Short mmCIF file of C-alpha atoms in Angstrom, two decimals:
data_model
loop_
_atom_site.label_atom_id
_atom_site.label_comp_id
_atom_site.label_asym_id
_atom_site.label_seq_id
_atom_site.Cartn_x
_atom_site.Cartn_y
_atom_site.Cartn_z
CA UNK A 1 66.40 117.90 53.18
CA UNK A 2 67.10 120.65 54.38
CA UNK A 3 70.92 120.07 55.18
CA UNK A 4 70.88 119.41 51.26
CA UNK A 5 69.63 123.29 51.02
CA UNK A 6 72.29 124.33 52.90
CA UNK A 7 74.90 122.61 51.63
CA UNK A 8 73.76 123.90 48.08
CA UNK A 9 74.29 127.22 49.56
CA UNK A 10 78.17 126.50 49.84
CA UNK A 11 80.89 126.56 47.87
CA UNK A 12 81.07 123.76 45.54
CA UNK A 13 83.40 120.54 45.39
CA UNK A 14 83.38 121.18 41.37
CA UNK A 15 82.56 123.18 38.33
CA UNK A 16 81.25 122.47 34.77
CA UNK A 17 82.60 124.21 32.66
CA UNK A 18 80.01 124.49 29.22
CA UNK A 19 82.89 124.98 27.17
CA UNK A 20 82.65 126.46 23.33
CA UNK A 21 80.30 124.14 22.02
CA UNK A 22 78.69 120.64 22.76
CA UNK A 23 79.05 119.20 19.02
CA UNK A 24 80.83 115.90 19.17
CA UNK A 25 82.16 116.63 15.84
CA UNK A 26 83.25 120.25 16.13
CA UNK A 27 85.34 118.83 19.55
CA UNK A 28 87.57 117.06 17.96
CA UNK A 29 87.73 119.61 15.51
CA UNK A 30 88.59 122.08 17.99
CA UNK A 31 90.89 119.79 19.85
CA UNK A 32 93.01 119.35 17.24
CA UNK A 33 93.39 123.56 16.40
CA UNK A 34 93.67 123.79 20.46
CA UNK A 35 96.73 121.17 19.99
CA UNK A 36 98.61 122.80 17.13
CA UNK A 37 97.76 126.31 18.98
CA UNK A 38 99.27 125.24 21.91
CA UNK A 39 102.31 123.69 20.44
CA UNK A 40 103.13 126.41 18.43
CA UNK A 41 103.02 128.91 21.26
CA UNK A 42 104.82 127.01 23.39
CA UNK A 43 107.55 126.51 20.71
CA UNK A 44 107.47 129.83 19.47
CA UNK A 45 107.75 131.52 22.67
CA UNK A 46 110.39 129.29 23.92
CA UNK A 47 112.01 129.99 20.96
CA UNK A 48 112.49 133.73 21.30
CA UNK A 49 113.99 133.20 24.93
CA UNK A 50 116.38 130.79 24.09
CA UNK A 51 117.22 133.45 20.73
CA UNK A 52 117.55 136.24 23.52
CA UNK A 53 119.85 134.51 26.15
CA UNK A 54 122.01 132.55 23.08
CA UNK A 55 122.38 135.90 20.76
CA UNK A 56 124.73 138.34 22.11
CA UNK A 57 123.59 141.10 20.05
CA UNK A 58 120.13 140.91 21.72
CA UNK A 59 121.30 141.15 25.44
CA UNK A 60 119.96 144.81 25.33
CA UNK A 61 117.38 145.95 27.68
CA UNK A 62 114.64 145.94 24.83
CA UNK A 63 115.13 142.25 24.25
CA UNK A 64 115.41 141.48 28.08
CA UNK A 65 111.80 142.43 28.52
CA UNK A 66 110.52 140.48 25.36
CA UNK A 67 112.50 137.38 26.33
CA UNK A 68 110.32 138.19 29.92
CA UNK A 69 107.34 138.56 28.07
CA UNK A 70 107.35 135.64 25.68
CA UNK A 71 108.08 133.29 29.26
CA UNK A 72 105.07 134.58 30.46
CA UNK A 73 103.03 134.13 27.04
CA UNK A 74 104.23 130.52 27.40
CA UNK A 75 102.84 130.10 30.94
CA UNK A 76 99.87 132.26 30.14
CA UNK A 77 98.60 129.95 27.56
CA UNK A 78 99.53 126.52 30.17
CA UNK A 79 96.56 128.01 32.67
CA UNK A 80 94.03 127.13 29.99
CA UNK A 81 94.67 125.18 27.17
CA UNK A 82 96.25 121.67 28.63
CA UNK A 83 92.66 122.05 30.90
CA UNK A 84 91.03 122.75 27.67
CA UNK A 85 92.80 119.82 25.43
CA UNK A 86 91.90 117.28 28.25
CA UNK A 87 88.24 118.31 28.31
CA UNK A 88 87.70 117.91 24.39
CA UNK A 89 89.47 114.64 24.68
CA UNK A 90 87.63 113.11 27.72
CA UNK A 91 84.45 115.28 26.93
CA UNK A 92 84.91 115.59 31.16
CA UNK A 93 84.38 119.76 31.60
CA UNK A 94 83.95 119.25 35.75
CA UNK A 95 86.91 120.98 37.25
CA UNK A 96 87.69 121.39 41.01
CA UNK A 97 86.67 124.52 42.92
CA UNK A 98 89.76 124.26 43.70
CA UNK A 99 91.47 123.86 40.25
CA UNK A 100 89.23 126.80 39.49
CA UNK A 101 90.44 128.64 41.74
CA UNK A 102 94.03 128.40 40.76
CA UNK A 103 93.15 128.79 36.90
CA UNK A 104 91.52 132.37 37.51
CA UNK A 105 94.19 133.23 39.95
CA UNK A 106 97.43 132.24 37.34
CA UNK A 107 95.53 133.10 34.52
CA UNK A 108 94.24 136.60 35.75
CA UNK A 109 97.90 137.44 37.43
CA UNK A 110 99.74 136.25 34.14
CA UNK A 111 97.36 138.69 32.19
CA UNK A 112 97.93 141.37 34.74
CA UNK A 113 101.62 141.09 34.65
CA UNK A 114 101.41 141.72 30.78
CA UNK A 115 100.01 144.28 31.16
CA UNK A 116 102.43 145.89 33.48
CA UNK A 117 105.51 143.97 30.98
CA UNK A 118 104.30 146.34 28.02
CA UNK A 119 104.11 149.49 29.88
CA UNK A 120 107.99 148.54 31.30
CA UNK A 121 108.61 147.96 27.17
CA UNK A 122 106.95 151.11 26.30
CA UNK A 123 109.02 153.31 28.96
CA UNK A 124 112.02 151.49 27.36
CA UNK A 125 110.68 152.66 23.69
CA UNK A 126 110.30 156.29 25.35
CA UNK A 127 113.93 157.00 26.29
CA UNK A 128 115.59 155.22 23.55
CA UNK A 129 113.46 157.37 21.13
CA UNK A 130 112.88 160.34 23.16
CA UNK A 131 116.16 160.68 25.18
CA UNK A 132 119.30 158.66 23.14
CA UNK A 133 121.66 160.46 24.48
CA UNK A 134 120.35 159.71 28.07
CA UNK A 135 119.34 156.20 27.51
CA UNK A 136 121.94 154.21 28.53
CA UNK A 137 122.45 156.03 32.30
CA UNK A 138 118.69 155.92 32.54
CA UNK A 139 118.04 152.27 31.27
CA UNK A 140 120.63 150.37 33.41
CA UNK A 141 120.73 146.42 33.70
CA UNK A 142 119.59 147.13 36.99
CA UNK A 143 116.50 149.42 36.23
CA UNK A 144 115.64 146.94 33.38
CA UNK A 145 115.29 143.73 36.26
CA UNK A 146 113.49 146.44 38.92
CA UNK A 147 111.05 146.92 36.44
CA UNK A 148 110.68 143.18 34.92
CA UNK A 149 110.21 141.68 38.79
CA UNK A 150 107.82 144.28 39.67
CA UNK A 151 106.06 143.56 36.82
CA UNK A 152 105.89 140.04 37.88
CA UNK A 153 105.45 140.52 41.70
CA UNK A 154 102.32 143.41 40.53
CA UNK A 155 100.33 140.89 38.56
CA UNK A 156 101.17 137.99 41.05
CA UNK A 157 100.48 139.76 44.55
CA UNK A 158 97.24 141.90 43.43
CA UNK A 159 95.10 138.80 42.12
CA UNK A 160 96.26 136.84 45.22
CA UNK A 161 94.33 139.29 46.89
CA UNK A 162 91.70 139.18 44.41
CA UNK A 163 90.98 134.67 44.15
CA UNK A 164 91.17 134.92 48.67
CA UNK A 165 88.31 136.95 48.48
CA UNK A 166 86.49 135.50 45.21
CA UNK A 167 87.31 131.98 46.96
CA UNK A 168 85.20 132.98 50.04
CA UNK A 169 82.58 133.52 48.02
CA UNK A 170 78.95 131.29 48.44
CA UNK A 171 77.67 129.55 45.47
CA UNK A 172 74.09 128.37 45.04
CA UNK A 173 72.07 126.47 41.98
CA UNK A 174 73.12 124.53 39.13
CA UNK A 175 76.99 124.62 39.34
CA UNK A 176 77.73 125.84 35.26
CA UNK A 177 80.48 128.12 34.16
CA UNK A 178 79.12 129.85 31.22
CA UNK A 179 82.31 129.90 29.74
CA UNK A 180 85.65 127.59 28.72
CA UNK A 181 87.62 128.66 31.22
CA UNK A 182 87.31 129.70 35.34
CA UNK A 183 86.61 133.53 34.87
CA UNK A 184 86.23 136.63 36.96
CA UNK A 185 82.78 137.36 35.73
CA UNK A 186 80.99 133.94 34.77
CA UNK A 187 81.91 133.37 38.76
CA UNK A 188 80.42 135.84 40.28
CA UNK A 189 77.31 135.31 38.07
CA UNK A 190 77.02 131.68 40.25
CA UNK A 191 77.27 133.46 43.86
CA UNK A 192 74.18 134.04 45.94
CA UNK A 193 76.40 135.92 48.95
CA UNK A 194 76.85 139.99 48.58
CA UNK A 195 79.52 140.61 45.95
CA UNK A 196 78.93 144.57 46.34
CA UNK A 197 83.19 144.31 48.59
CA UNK A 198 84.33 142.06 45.91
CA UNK A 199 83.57 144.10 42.78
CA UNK A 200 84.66 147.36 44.33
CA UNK A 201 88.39 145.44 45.02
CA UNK A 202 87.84 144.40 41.50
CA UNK A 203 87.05 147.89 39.80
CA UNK A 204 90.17 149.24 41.98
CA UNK A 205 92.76 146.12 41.33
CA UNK A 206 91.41 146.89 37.37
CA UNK A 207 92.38 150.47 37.38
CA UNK A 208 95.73 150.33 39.03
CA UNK A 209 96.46 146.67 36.73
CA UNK A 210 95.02 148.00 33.39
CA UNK A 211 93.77 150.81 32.82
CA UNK A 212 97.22 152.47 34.88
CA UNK A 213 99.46 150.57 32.89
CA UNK A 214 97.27 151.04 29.67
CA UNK A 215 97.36 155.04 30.15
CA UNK A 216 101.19 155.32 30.70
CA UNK A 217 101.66 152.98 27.93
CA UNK A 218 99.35 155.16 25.26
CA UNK A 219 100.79 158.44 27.61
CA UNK A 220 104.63 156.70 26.51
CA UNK A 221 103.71 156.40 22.32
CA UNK A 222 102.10 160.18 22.30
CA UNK A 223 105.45 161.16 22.98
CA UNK A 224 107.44 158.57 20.71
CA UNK A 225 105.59 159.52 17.76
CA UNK A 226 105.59 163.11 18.52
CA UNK A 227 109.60 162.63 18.45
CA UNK A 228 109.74 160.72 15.83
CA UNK A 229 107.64 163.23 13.44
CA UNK A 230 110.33 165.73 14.59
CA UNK A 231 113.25 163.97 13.33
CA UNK A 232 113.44 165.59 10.08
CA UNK A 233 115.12 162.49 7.99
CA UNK A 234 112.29 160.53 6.24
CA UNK A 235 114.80 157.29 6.85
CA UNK A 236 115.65 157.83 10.64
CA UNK A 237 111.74 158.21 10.79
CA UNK A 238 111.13 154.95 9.40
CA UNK A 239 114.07 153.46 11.23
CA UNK A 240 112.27 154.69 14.81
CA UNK A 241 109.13 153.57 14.07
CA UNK A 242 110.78 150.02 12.68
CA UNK A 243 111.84 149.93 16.43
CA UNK A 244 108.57 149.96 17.92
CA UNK A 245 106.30 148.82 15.54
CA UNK A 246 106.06 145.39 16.94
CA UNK A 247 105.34 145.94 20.61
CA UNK A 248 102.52 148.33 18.84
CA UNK A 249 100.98 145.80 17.24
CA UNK A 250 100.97 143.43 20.60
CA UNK A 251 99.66 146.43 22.76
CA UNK A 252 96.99 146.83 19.98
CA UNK A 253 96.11 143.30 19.41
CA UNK A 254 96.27 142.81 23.21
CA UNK A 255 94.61 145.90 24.88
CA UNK A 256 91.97 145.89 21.83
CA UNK A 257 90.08 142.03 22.46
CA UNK A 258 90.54 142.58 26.63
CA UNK A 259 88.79 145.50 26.26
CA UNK A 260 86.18 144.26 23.76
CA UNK A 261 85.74 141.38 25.94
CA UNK A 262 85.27 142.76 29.59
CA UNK A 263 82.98 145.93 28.04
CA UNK A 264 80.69 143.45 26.09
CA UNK A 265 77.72 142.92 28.02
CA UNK A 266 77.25 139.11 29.09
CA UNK A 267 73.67 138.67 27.67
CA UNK A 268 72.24 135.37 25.99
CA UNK A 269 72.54 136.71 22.86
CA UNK A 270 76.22 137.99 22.95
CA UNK A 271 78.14 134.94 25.15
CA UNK A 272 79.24 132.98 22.81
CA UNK A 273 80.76 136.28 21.29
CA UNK A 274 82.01 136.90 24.51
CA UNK A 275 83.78 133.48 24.45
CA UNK A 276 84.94 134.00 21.00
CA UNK A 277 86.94 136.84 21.97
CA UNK A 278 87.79 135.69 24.85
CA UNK A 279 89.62 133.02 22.53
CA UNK A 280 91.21 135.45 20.42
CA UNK A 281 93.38 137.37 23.73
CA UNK A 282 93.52 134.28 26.03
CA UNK A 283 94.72 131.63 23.25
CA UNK A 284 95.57 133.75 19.99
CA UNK A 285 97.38 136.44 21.47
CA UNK A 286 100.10 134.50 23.15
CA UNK A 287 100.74 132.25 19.40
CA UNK A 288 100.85 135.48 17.31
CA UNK A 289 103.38 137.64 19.46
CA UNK A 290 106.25 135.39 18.82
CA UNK A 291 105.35 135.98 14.51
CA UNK A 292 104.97 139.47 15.11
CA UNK A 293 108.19 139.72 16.15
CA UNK A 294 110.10 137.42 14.17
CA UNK A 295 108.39 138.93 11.55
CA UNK A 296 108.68 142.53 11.85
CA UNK A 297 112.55 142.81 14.01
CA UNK A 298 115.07 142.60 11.83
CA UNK A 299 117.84 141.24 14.93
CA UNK A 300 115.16 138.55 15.57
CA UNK A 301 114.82 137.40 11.90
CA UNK A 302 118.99 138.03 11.86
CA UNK A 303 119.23 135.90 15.13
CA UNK A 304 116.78 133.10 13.86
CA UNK A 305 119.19 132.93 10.29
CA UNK A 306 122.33 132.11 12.65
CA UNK A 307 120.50 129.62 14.71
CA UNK A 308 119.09 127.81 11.77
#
């Protein structure tokens, strides 16, 4: 008996993950608008990088990093909605410690990366607008791939750090994720070791891989509309802000639900809020950024007319 204590003190072989909702009917419901989510942000996305390495008008710095960002929208959403699909089709929400494990570490890095994608995109914005006559010494091919792999290699080697110590964590009691996918906070909700190391990483890993990319980004379009308000043509106004009103929108749609989602507080009352946004940045965001920009870039809508 007591060996059973102790082992429940651990760390576990699996997980459950609860998941959105425990409806029969409302599962296959939701597996089927998971399934056309998923296909249409895996097209979609695919579908701008293929557009950015075919076109040879787009071979431009600016389209570089959203042909980088639109790959990692289509691996972002692959860390939890195949997981997802096969749990509303089995009903089977155990996962692996594990598989959990590597869910929160590709999922968490992806999202960090992002972030650090659309400050590199905003930087870009900020010459081009604020110093044309300087932009094309100062955003060289080479600059433009220092800044895409250290996106990459940012997100990737700070939430390595991150899931080692999270994975050396000790959980105890009934084994439940409160949530539909292996998070940061739903985990550490489980543990019964002393978390007080792990959340002080965590509060400095978040500044320097969000709130640090989030303040140079904001920092980047104080500037850009400053110099665009300058320019003293009402059409060369509205052709700047044509330029950057897309990777707005994504910053705003982005930045907005992570923020509403890691400030909400995780009491009974406001989870399944908290999982609804939650929904919204992990699965919505990456299916809307490829429409926001073949909807609103005129040399993406041009280069989608040629293909088709």
């Amino acid at each position: 008996m007591e060996e059973g204590q102790q082992d429940n003190r651990t760390s576990p072989l699996e997980f459950l993950l609860l998941g959105m909702s425990d409806g029969p009917s409302l599962q296959t419901l939701l597996f089927v608008l998971s399934l056309l989510i998923y296909t249409a942000t895996v097209f979609g996305n695919i579908l701008i990088v293929v557009l950015v390495v075919a076109d040879q008008h787009l071979h431009t710095p600016m389209y570089f990093f959203l042909g980088n960002l639109s790959s990692l929208e289509a691996c972002y959403s692959s860390t939890i909605l195949p997981r997802l699909l096969v749990s509303f089709l089995t009903r089977d929400r155990t996962i692996s410690a594990q598989g959990c494990m590597a869910q929160f570490y590709f999922f968490s890095s992806f999202a960090g990366t992002e972030c650090y994608l659309l400050a590199a995109m905003a930087y870009d914005r900020y010459l081009a607008i604020c110093q044309p006559l300087l932009y094309a010494s100062l955003m060289t091919w080479k600059v433009s791939l220092q800044l895409a792999v250290g996106s990459w290699l940012g997100g990737l080697l700070l939430f390595a750090v991150l899931t080692l110590l999270l994975s050396q964590l000790q959980f105890c009691g009934p084994k439940e994720i409160d949530h539909f996918f292996c998070d940061f906070t739903p985990l550490l909700e489980l543990s019964c070791g002393d978390i007080m190391v792990l959340k002080h990483v965590a509060l400095i890993f978040g500044f320097l891989d969000v709130v640090f990319p989030f303040l140079f980004t904001l920092a980047s379009y104080v500037f850009i509309v400053a110099a665009i308000l300058r320019i003293p043509s009402h059409v060369s106004r509205q052709k700047a802000f044509s330029t950057c009103s897309s990777h707005v929108t994504v910053v705003t749609i982005f930045y907005g639900t992570l923020i509403i989602v890691y400030m909400l507080p995780r009491t009974a009352s406001l989870r399944q809020l908290n999982k609804v946004f939650s929904f919204f940045y992990t699965v919505l965001t990456p299916l809307v950024n490829p429409l926001i920009y073949s909807l609103r870039n005129k040399d993406i809508r041009e280069a989608l007319c040629k293909m088709f």
